[in-house]
PDB file of C-alpha atoms and ligand atoms in Angstrom:
ATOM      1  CA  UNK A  17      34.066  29.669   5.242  1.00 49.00           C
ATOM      2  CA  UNK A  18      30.023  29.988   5.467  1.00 65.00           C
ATOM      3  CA  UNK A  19      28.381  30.845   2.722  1.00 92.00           C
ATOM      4  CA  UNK A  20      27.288  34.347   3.188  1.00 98.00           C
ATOM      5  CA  UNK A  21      24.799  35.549   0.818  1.00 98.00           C
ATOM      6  CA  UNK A  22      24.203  39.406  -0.082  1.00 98.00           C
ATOM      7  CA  UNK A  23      20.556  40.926  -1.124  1.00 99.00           C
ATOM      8  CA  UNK A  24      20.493  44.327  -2.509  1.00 98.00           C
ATOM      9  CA  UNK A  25      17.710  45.840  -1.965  1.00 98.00           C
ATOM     10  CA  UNK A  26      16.517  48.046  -4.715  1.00 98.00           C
ATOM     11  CA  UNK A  27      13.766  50.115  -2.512  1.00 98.00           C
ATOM     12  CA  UNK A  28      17.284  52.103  -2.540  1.00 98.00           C
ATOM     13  CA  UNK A  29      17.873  51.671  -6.341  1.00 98.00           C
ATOM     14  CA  UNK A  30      17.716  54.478  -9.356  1.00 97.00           C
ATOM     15  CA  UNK A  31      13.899  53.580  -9.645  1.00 97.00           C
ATOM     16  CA  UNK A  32      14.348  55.856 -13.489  1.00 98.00           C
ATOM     17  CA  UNK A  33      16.407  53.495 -13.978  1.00 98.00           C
ATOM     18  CA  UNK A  34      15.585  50.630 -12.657  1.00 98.00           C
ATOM     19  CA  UNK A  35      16.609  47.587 -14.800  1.00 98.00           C
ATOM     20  CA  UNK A  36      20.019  48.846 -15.192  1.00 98.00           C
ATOM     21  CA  UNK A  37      20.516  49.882 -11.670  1.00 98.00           C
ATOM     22  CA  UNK A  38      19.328  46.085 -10.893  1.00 98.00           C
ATOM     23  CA  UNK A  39      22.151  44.605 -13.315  1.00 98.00           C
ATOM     24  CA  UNK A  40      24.669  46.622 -12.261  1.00 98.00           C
ATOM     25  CA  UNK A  41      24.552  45.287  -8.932  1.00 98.00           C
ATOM     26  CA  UNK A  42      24.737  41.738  -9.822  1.00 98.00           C
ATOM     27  CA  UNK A  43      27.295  42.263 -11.878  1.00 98.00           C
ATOM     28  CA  UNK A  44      29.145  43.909  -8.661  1.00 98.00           C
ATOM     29  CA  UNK A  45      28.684  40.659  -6.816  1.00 98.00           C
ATOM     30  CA  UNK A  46      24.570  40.562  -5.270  1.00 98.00           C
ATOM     31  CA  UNK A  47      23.432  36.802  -5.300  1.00 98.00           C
ATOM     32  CA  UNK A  48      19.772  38.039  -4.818  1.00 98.00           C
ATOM     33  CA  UNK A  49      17.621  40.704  -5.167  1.00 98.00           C
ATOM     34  CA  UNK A  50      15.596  42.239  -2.257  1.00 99.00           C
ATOM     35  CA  UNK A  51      12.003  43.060  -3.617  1.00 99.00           C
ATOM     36  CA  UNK A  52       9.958  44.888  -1.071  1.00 99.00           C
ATOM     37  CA  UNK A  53       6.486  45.825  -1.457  1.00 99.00           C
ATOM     38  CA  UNK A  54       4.723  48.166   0.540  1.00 98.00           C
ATOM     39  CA  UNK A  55       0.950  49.002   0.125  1.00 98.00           C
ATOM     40  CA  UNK A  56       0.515  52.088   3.056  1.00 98.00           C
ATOM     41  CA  UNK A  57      -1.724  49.904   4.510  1.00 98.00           C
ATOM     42  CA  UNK A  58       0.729  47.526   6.810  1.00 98.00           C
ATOM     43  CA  UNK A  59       3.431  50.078   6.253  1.00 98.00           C
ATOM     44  CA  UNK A  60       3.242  53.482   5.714  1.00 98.00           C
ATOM     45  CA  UNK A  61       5.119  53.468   2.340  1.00 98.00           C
ATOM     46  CA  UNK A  62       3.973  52.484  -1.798  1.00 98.00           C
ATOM     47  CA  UNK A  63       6.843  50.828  -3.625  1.00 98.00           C
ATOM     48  CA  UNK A  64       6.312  48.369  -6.054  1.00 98.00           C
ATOM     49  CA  UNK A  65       4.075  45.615  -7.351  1.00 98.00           C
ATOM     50  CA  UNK A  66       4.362  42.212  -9.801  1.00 98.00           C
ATOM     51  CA  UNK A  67       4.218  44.255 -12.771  1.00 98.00           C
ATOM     52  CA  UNK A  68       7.564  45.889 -11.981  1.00 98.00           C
ATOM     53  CA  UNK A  69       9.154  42.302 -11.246  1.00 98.00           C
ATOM     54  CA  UNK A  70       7.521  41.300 -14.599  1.00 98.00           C
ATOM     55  CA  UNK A  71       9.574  43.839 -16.029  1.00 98.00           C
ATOM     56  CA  UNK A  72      13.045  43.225 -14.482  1.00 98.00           C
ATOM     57  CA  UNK A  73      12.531  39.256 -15.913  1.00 98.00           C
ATOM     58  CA  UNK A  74      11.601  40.912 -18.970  1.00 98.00           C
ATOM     59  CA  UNK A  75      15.087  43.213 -19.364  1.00 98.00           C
ATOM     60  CA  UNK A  76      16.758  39.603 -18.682  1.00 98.00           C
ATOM     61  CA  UNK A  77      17.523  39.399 -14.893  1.00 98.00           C
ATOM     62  CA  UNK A  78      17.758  35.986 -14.392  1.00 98.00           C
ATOM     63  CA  UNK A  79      18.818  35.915 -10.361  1.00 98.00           C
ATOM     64  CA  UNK A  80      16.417  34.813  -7.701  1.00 98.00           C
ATOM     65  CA  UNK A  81      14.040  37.208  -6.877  1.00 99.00           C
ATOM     66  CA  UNK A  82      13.071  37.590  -2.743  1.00 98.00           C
ATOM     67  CA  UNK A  83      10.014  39.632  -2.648  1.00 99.00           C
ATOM     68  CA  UNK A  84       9.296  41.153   0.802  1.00 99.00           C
ATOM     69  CA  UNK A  85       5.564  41.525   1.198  1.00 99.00           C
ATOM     70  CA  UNK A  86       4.497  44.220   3.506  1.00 99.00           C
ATOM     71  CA  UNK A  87       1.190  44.208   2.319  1.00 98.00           C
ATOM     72  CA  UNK A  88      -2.163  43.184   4.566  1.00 98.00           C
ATOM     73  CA  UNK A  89      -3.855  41.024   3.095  1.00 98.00           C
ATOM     74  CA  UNK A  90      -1.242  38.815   1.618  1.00 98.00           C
ATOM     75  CA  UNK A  91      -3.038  35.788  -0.219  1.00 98.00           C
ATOM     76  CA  UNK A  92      -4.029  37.436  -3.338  1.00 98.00           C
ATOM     77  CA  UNK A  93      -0.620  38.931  -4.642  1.00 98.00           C
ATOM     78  CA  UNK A  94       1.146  35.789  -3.834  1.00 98.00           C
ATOM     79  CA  UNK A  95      -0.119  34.276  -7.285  1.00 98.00           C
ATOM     80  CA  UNK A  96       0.911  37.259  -9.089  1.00 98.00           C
ATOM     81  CA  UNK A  97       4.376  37.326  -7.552  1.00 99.00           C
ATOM     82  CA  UNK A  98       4.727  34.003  -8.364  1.00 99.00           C
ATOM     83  CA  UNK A  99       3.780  34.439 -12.079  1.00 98.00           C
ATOM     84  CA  UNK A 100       6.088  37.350 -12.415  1.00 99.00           C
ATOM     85  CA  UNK A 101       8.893  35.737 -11.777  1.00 98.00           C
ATOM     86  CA  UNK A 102       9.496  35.721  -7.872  1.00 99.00           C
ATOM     87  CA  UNK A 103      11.518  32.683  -6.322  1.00 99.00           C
ATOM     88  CA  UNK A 104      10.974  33.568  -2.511  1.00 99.00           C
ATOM     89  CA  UNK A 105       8.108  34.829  -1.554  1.00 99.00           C
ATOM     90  CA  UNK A 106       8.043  36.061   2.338  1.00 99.00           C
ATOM     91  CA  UNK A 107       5.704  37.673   4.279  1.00 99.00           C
ATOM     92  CA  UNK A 108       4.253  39.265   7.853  1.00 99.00           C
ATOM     93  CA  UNK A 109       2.773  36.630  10.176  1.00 98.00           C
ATOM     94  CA  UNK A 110       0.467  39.962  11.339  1.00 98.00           C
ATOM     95  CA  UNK A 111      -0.696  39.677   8.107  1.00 98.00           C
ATOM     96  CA  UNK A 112      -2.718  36.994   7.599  1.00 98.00           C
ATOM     97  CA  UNK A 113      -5.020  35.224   9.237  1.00 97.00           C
ATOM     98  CA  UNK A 114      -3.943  31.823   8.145  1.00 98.00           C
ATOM     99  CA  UNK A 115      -0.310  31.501   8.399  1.00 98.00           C
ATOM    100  CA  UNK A 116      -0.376  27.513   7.713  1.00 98.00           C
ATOM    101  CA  UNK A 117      -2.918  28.339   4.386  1.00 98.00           C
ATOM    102  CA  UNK A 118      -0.384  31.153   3.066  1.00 98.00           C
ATOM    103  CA  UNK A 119       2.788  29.062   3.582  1.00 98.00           C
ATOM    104  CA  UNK A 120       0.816  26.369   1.301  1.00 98.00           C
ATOM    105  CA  UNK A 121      -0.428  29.108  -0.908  1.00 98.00           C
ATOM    106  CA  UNK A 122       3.124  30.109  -1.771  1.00 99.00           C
ATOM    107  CA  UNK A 123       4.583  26.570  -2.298  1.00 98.00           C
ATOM    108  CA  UNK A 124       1.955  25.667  -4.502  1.00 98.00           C
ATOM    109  CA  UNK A 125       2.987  28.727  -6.725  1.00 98.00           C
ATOM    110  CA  UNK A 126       6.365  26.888  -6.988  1.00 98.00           C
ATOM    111  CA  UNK A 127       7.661  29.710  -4.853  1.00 99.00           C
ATOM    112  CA  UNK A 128      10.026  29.234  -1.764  1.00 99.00           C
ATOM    113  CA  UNK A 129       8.566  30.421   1.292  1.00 99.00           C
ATOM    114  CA  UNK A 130       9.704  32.875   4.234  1.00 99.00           C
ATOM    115  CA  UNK A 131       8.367  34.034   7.035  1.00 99.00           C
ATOM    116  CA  UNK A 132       9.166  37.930   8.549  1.00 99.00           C
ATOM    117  CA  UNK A 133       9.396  39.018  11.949  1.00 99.00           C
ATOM    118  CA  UNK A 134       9.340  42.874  13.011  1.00 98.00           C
ATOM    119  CA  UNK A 135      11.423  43.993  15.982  1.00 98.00           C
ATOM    120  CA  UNK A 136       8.360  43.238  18.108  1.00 98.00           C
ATOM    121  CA  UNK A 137       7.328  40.190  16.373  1.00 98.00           C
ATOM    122  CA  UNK A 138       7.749  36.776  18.735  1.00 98.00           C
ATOM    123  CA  UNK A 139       9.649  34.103  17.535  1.00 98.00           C
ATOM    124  CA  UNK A 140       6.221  31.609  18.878  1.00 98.00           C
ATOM    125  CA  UNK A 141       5.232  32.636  15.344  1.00 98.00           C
ATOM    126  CA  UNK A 142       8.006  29.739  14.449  1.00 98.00           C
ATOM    127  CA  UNK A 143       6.325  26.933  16.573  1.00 97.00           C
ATOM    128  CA  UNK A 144       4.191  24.584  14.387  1.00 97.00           C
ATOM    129  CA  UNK A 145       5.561  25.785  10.958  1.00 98.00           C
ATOM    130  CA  UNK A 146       9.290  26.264  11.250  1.00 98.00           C
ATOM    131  CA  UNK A 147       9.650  23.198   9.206  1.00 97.00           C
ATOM    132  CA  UNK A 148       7.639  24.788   6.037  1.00 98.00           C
ATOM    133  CA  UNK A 149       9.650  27.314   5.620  1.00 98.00           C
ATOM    134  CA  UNK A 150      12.699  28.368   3.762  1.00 98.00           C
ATOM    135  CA  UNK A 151      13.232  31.489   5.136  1.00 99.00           C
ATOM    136  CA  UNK A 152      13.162  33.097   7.911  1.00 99.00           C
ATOM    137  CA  UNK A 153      13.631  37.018   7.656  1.00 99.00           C
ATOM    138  CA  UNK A 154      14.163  39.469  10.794  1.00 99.00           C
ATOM    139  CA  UNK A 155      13.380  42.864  10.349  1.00 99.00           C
ATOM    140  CA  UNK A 156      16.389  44.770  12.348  1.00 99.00           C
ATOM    141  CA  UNK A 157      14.391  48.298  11.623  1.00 98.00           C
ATOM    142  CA  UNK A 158      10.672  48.847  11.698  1.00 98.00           C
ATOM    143  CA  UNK A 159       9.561  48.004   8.171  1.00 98.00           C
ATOM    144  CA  UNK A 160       8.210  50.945   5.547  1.00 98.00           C
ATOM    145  CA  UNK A 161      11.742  52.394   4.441  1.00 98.00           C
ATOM    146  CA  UNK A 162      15.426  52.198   3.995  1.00 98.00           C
ATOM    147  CA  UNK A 163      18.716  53.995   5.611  1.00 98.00           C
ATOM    148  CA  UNK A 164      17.264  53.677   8.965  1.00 98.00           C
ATOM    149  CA  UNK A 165      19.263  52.551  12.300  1.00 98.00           C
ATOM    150  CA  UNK A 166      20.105  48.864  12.665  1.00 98.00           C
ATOM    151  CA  UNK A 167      18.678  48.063  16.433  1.00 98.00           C
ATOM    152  CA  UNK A 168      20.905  46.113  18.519  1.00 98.00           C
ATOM    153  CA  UNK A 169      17.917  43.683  20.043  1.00 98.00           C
ATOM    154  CA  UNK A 170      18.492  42.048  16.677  1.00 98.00           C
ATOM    155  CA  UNK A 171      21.606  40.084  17.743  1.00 98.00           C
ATOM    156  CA  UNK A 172      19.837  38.063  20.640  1.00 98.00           C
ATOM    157  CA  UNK A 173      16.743  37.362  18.742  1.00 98.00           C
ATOM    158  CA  UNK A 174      19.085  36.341  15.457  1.00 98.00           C
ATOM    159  CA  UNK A 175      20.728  33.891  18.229  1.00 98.00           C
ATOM    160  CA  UNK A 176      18.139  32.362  19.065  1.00 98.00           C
ATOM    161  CA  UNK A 177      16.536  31.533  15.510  1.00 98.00           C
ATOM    162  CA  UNK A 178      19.738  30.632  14.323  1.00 98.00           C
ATOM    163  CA  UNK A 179      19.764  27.727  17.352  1.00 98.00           C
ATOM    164  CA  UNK A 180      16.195  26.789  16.937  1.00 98.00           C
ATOM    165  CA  UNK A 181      17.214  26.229  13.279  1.00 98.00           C
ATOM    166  CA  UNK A 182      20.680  24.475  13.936  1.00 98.00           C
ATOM    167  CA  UNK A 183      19.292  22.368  17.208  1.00 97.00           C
ATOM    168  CA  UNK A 184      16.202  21.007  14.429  1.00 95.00           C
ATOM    169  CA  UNK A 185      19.088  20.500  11.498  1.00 97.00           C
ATOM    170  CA  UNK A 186      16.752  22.441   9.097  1.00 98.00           C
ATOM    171  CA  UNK A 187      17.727  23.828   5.646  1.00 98.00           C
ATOM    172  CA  UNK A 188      16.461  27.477   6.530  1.00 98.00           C
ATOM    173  CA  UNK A 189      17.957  30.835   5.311  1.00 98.00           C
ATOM    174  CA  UNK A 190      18.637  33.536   8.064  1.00 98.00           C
ATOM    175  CA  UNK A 191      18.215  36.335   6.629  1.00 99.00           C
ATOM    176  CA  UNK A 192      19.038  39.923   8.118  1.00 99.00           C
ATOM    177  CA  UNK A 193      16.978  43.245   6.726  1.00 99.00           C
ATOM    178  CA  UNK A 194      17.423  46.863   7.831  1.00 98.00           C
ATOM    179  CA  UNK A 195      20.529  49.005   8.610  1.00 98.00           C
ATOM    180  CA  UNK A 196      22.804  46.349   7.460  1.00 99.00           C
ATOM    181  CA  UNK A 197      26.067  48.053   6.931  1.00 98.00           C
ATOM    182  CA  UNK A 198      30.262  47.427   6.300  1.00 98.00           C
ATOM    183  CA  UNK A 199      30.811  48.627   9.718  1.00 98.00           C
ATOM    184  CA  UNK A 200      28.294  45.854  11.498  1.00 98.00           C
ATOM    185  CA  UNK A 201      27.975  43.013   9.189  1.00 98.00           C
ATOM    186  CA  UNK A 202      30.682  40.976  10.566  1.00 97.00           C
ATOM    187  CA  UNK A 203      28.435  41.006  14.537  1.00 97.00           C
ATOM    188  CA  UNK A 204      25.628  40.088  12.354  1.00 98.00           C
ATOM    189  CA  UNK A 205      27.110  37.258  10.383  1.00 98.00           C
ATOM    190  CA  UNK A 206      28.622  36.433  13.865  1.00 97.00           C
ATOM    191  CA  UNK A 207      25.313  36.198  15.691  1.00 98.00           C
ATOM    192  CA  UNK A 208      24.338  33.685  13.049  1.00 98.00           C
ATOM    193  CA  UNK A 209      22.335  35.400   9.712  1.00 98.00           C
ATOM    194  CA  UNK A 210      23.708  34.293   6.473  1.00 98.00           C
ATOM    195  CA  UNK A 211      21.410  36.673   4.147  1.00 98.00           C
ATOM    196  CA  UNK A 212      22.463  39.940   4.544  1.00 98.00           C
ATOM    197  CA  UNK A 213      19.555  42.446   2.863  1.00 99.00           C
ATOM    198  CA  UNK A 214      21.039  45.911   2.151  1.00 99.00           C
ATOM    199  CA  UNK A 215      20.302  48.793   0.577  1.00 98.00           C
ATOM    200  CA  UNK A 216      21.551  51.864   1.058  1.00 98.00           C
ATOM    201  CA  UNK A 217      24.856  50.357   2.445  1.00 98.00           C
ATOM    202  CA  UNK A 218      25.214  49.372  -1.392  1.00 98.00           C
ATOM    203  CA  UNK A 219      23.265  51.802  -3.596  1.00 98.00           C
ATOM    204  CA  UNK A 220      24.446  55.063  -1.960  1.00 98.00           C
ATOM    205  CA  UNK A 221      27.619  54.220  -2.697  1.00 98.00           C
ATOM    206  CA  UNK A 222      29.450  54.992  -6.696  1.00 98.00           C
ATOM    207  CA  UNK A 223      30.683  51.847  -6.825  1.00 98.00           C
ATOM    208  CA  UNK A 224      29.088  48.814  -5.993  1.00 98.00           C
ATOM    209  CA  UNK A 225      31.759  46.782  -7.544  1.00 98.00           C
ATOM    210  CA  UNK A 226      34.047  48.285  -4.163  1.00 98.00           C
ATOM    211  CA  UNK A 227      31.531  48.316  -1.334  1.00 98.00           C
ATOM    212  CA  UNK A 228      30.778  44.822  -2.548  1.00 98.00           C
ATOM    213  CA  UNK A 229      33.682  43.437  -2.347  1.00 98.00           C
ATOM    214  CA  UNK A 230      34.861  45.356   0.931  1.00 98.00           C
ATOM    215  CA  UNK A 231      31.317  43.744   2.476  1.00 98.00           C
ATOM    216  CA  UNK A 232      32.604  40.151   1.348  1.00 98.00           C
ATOM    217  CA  UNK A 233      36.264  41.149   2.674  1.00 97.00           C
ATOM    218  CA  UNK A 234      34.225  41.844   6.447  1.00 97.00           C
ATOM    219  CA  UNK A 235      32.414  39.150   5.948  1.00 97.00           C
ATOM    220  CA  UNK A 236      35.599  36.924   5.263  1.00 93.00           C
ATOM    221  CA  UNK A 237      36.984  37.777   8.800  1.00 82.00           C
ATOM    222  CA  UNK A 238      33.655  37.796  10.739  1.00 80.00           C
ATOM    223  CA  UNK A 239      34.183  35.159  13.286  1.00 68.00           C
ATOM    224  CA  UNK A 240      37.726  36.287  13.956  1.00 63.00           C
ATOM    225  CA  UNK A 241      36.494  39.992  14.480  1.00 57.00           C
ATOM    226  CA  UNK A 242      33.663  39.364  16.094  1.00 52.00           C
ATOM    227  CA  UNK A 243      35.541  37.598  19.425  1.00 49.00           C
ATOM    228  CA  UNK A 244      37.847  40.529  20.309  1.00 41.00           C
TER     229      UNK A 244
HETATM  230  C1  LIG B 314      12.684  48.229   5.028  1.00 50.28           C
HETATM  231  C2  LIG B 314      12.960  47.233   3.906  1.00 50.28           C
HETATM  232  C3  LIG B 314      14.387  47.000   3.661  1.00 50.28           C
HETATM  233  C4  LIG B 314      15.186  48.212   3.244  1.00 50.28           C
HETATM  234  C5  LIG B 314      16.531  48.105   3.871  1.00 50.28           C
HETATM  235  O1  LIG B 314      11.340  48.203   5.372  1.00 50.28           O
HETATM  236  O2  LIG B 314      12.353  45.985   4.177  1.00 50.28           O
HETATM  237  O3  LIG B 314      14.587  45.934   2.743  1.00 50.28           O
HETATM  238  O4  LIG B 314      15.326  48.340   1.866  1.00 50.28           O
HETATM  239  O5  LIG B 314      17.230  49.259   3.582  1.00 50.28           O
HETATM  240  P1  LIG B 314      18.581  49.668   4.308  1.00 50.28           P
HETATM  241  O6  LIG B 314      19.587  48.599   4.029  1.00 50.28           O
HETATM  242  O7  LIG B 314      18.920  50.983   3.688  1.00 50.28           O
HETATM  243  O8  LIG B 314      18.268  49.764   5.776  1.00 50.28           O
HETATM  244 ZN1  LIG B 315      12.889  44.109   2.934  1.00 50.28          ZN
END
């Protein structure tokens, strides 16, 4: 079986309660957690900055950490990130005006670096760079909240990242973010991601111990869903 990978996001977390919100759901199962940041400047949302990640490190989570910057400009929180405690640290191509200089930016912070596309976003972002990155994130909503509609345009373009990846042999994550649910992760495993981001599909359920393990169950079974 692949090895599928599941990000809660906590943009749909207890944000009273945080910390314990954030272990509870790796103790249900999450491998990572989804960190997204959102100035209302490149989105029209505030969430969260290093200082809250500083704090989750703090109450003793130890799993990686994949912030989602969806900030403009980018270069000057990627130090703080890293200090806080972030492992991946991906951003907006839009976003800078040196893609090459952030990518290096982030590596030299000891981070892992990703790269995020909105629905709109071309994939000729990838040309010249695909090979300094470690992730490569598609937005399958427009970015700035959570619990919105996953759009079906997604599958193609996940298709055709996943061969651009496979065709190189790169070590690249594929990772999936926005309206990622039970009822359509096993066509998005199928059309290649193997990070699935979710939020509310997680958090607005009781228990995350259940919908966890019911997303893993999908999951399990993807290919041999997905072709009928
Ligand atoms: C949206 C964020 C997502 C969001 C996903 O801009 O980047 O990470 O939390 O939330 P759901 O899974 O509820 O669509
Ligand atoms: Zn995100």
């Amino acid at each position: 079986m692949k090895n599928f990978l599941l990000a809660p996001s906590i943009l749909s977390a207890d944000f009273a309660r945080l910390g314990k919100d954030a272990k509870k759901v790796i103790d249900a199962g999450g491998d990572w957690i989804h960190f997204d940041v959102m100035d209302n400047h490149y989105v029209p949302n505030l969430t969260m900055g290093p200082m809250i990640l500083k704090s989750l490190r703090n109450y003793n989570i130890t799993t990686p950490i994949d912030v989602h910057l969806m900030t403009k400009p980018v270069d000057n929180l990627i130090p703080q990130f890293a200090k806080a405690g972030a492992n991946f640290i991906t951003f907006h191509p839009e976003a800078t005006n040196h893609i090459d200089r952030t990518l290096n930016l982030i590596k030299e912070h000891g981070c892992k670096a990703g790269l995020a596309f909105n629905p709109s976003t071309s994939l000729n972002y990838l040309d010249y760079i695909i090979d300094k990155l470690d992730l490569i994130l598609l937005m399958s909503v427009n970015p700035g909240f959570g619990n919105q509609t996953f759009l079906p345009s997604t599958f193609n373009k996940l298709s055709e990242v996943r061969k651009r990846i496979d065709l190189n042999s790169l070590d690249i994550f594929l990772e999936v973010d926005g309206g990622v649910k039970l009822e359509n992760i096993s066509e998005i495993a199928f059309s290649g991601a193997n990070v699935f981001v979710i939020g509310s599909g997680i958090f607005d359920y009781p228990d995350y111990h259940r919908i966890i393990a019911k997303i893993r169950q999908e999951l399990k079974y993807s290919h041999v869903k997905s072709i009928h």
